[in-house]
Coordinates of C-alpha atoms and ligand atoms in Angstrom, one line a residue:
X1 CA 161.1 68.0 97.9
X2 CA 157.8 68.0 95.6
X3 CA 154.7 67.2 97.6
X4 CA 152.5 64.6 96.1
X5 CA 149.1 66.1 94.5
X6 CA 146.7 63.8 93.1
X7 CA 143.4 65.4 91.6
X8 CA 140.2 64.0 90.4
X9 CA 138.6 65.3 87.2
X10 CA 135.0 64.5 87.7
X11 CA 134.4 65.7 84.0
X12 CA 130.5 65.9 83.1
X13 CA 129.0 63.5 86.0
X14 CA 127.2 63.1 88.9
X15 CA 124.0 65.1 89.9
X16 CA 123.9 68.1 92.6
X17 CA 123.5 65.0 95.6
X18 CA 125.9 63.2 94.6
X19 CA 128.6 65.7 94.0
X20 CA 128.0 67.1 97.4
X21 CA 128.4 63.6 98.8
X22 CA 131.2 62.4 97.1
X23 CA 133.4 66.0 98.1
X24 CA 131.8 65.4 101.8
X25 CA 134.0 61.9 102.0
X26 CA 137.0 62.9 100.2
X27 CA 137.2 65.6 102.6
X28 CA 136.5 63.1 105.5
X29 CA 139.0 61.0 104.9
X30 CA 141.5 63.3 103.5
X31 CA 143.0 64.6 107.2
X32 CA 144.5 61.3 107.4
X33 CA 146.8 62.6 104.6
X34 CA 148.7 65.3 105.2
X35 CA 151.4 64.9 103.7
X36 CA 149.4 65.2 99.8
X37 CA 147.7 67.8 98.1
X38 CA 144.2 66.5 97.3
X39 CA 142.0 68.3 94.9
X40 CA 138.8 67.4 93.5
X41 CA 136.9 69.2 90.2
X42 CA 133.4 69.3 89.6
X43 CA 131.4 70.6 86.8
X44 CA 131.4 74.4 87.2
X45 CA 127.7 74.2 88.0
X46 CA 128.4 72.2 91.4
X47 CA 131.6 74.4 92.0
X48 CA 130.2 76.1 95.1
X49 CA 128.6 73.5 96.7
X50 CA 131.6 71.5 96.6
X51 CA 133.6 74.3 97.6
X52 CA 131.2 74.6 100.8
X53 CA 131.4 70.8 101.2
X54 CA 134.8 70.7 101.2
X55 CA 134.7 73.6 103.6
X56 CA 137.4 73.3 106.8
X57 CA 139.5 70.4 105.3
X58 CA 142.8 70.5 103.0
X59 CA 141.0 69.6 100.2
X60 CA 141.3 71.6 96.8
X61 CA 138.7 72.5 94.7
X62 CA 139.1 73.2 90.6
X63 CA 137.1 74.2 87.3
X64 CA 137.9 71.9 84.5
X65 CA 137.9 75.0 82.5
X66 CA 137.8 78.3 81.5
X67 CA 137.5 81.1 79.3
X68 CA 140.7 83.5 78.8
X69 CA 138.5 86.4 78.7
X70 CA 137.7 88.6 82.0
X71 CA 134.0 89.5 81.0
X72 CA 131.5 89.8 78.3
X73 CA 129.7 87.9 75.5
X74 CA 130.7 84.7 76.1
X75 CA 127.5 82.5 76.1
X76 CA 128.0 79.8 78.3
X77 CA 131.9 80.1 79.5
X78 CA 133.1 81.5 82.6
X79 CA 135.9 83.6 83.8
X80 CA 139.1 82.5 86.2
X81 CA 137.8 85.3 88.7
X82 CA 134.6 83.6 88.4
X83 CA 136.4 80.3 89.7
X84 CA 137.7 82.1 92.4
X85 CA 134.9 83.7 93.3
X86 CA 132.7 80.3 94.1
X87 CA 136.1 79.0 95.8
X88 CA 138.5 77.4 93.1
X89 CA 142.5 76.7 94.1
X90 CA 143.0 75.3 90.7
X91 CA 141.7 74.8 87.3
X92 CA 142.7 72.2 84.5
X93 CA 143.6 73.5 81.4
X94 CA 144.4 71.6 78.2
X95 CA 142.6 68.5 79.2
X96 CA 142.9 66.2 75.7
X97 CA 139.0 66.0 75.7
X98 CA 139.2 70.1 75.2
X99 CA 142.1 69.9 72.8
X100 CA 140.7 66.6 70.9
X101 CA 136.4 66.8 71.1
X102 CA 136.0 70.9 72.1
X103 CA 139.0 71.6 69.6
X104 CA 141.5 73.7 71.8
X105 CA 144.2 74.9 70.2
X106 CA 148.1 75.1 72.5
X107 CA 147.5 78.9 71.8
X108 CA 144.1 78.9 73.6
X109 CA 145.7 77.1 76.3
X110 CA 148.0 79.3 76.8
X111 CA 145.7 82.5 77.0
X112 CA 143.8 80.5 79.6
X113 CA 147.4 80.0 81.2
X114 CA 147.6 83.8 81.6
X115 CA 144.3 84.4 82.6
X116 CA 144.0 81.6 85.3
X117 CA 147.7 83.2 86.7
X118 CA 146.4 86.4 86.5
X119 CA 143.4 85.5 88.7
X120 CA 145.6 83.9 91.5
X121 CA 144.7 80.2 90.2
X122 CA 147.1 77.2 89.7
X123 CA 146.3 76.0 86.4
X124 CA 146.9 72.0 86.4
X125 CA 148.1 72.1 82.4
X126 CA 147.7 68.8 80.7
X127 CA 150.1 67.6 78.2
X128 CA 149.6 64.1 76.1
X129 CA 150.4 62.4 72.8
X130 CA 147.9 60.7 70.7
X131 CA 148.1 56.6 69.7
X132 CA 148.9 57.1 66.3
X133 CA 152.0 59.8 67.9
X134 CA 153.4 57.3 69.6
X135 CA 153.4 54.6 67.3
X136 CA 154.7 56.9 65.1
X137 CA 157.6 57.9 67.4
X138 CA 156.5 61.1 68.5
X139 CA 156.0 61.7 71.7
X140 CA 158.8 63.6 73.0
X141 CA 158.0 66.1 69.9
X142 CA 154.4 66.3 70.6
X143 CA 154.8 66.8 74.5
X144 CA 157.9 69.7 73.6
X145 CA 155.0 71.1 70.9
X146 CA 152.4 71.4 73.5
X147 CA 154.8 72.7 76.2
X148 CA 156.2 75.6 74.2
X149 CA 153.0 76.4 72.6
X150 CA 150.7 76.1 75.6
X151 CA 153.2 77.9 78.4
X152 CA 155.1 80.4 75.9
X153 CA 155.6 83.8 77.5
X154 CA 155.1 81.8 81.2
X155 CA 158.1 83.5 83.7
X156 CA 160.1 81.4 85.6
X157 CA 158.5 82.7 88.8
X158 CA 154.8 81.8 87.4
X159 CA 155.7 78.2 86.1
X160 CA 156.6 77.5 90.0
X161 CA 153.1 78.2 90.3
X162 CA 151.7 75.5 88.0
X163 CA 151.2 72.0 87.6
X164 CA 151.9 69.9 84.6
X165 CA 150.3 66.5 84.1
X166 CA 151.1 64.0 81.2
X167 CA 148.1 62.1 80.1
X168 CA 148.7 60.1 77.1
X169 CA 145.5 60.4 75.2
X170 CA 145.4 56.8 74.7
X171 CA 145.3 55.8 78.6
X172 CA 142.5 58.1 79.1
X173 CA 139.6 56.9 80.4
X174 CA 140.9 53.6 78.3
X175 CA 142.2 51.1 81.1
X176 CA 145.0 51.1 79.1
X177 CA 147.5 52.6 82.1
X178 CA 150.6 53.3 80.3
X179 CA 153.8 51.7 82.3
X180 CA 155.8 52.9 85.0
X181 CA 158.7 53.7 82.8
X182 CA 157.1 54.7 79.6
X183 CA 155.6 57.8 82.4
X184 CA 158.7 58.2 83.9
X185 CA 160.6 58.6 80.4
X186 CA 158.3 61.3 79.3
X187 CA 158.1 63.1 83.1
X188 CA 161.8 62.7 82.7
X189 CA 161.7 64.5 79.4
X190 CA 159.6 67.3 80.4
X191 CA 162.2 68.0 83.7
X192 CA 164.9 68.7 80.9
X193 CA 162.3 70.8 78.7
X194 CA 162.0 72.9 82.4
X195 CA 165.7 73.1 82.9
X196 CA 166.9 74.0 79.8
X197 CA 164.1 76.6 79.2
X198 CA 164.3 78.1 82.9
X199 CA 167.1 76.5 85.5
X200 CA 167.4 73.1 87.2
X201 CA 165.9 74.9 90.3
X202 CA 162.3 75.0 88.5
X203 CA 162.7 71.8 86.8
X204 CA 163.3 70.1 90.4
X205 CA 160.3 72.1 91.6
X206 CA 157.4 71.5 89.4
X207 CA 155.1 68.7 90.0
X208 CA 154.2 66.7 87.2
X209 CA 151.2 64.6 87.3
X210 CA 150.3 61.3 85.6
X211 CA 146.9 60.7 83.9
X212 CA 145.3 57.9 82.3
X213 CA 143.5 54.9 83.9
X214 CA 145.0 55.6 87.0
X215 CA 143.4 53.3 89.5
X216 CA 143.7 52.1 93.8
X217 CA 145.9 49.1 92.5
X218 CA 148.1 50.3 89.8
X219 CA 149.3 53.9 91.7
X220 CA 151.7 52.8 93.9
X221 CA 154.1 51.7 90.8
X222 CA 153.5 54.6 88.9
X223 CA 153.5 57.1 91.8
X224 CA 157.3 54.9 93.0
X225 CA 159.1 56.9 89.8
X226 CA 161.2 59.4 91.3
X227 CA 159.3 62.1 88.3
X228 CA 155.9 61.2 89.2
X229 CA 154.8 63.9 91.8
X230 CA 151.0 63.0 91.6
X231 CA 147.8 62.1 89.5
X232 CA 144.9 63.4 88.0
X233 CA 142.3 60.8 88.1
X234 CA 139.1 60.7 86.2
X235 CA 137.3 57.5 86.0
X236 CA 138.5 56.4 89.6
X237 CA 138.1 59.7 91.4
X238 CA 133.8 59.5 91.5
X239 CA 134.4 56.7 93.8
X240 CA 135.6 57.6 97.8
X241 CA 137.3 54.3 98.4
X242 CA 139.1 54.3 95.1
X243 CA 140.2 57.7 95.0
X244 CA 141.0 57.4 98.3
X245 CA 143.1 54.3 98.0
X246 CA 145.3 56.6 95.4
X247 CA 145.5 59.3 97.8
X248 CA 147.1 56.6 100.2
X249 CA 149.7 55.4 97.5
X250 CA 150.7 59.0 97.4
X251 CA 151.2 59.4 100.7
X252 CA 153.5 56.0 101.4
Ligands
LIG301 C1 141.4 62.4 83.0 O1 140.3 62.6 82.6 O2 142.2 63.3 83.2 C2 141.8 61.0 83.2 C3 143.0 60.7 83.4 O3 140.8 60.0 83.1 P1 140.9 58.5 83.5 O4 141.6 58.4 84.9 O5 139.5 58.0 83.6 O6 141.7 57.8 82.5

């Protein structure tokens, strides 16, 4: 049985005050739901304080990035044991705005993959085709592409320790929620891409989460496919009561 984990990707917003407040009522409210992993990720610069907001309640905190190197010249990244170190669980790696604005390539996702491991975190690894990619038919190629490439060399024992999530880039930050089934169809997909790489045992463990436009009243339907284990939430998670509400439709 997967538990539920839905996480919010606060990307670049909020100020210091706001951060602080926003983990404060996640944390709050989040005892009411045990039964789901809740995780919420700052900028790196509010890391700690969230961490210490969060302090004493089930709820996650994790980096939206970083670097694959342990230490040195790296103007302005920061290491996985630097994550730990101000109190990170997880860290998202391969976010589309990385791979598409930032220009991340599956092979520096996968370094990161090692790195993050290495340092004890669970990297939440995000997988998505662009618009033109599924017009074009692609999808299931693209998301195989970005699966090999981005996990290759990834045991069996250390992809029980990750977390995928499919966000179509299109659905991102968009409105444009893509279906129940076309999410189900490609969470479905990636289950086989797991079994036939590992063993049905790993496929039937990893949690796959949805991304893209994921909002209070459209959960319930997406989280109700039997693949869905979750969602990473942007837009929707720098609000309590929204994010909140998502949290809920996880729990039911
Ligand atoms: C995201 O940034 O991972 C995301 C899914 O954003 P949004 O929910 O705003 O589409």
């Amino acid at each position: 049985m997967r538990r539920p984990f839905i996480a919010g990707n606060w990307k670049m917003n909020l100020d210091r005050a706001q951060a602080v407040a926003l983990a404060a009522g996640v944390a709050q409210r989040s005892a009411e739901f045990g039964a789901v992993d809740v995780a919420v990720c700052p900028p790196s610069v509010y890391l700690a304080a969230v961490h210490e907001s969060v302090a004493g309640s089930p709820v996650g905190v994790g980096a939206q990035n970083i670097y694959f190197e342990v230490s040195g010249a790296f103007t302005g990244e920061i290491s996985a044991a630097m994550a730990v170190d101000v109190g990170c669980r997880y860290v998202i790696l391969g976010h589309s705005e990385r791979r598409h604005i930032l220009g991340e390539t599956n092979e520096d996702v996968n370094r990161k993959v090692v790195a993050a491991l290495a340092a004890g975190l669970i990297p939440i690894v995000c997988l998505g085709e662009l618009l033109a990619e599924r017009e074009a038919g692609q999808t299931a190629d693209v998301i195989r592409q970005q699966f090999d490439g981005s996990l290759a060399g990834v045991s069996a024992e250390q992809i029980n320790g990750i977390v995928l999530a499919y966000e179509p880039v299109w659905a991102i930050g968009t409105g444009k929620v893509a279906t129940p089934d076309q999410a189900e169809e490609v969470h479905t997909d990636l289950r086989k891409i797991l079994a036939d790489r590992y063993n049905t045992a790993v496929a039937d463990a990893v949690r796959i989460q949805y991304g893209g436009s994921v909002k209070a009243n459209n959960a319930a339907d997406l989280l109700a496919q039997p693949n869905v284990d979750g969602a990473l939430v942007g837009g929707a998670s720098l609000k309590v009561e929204e994010f909140m509400g998502i949290v809920a439709a996880a729990a039911k």
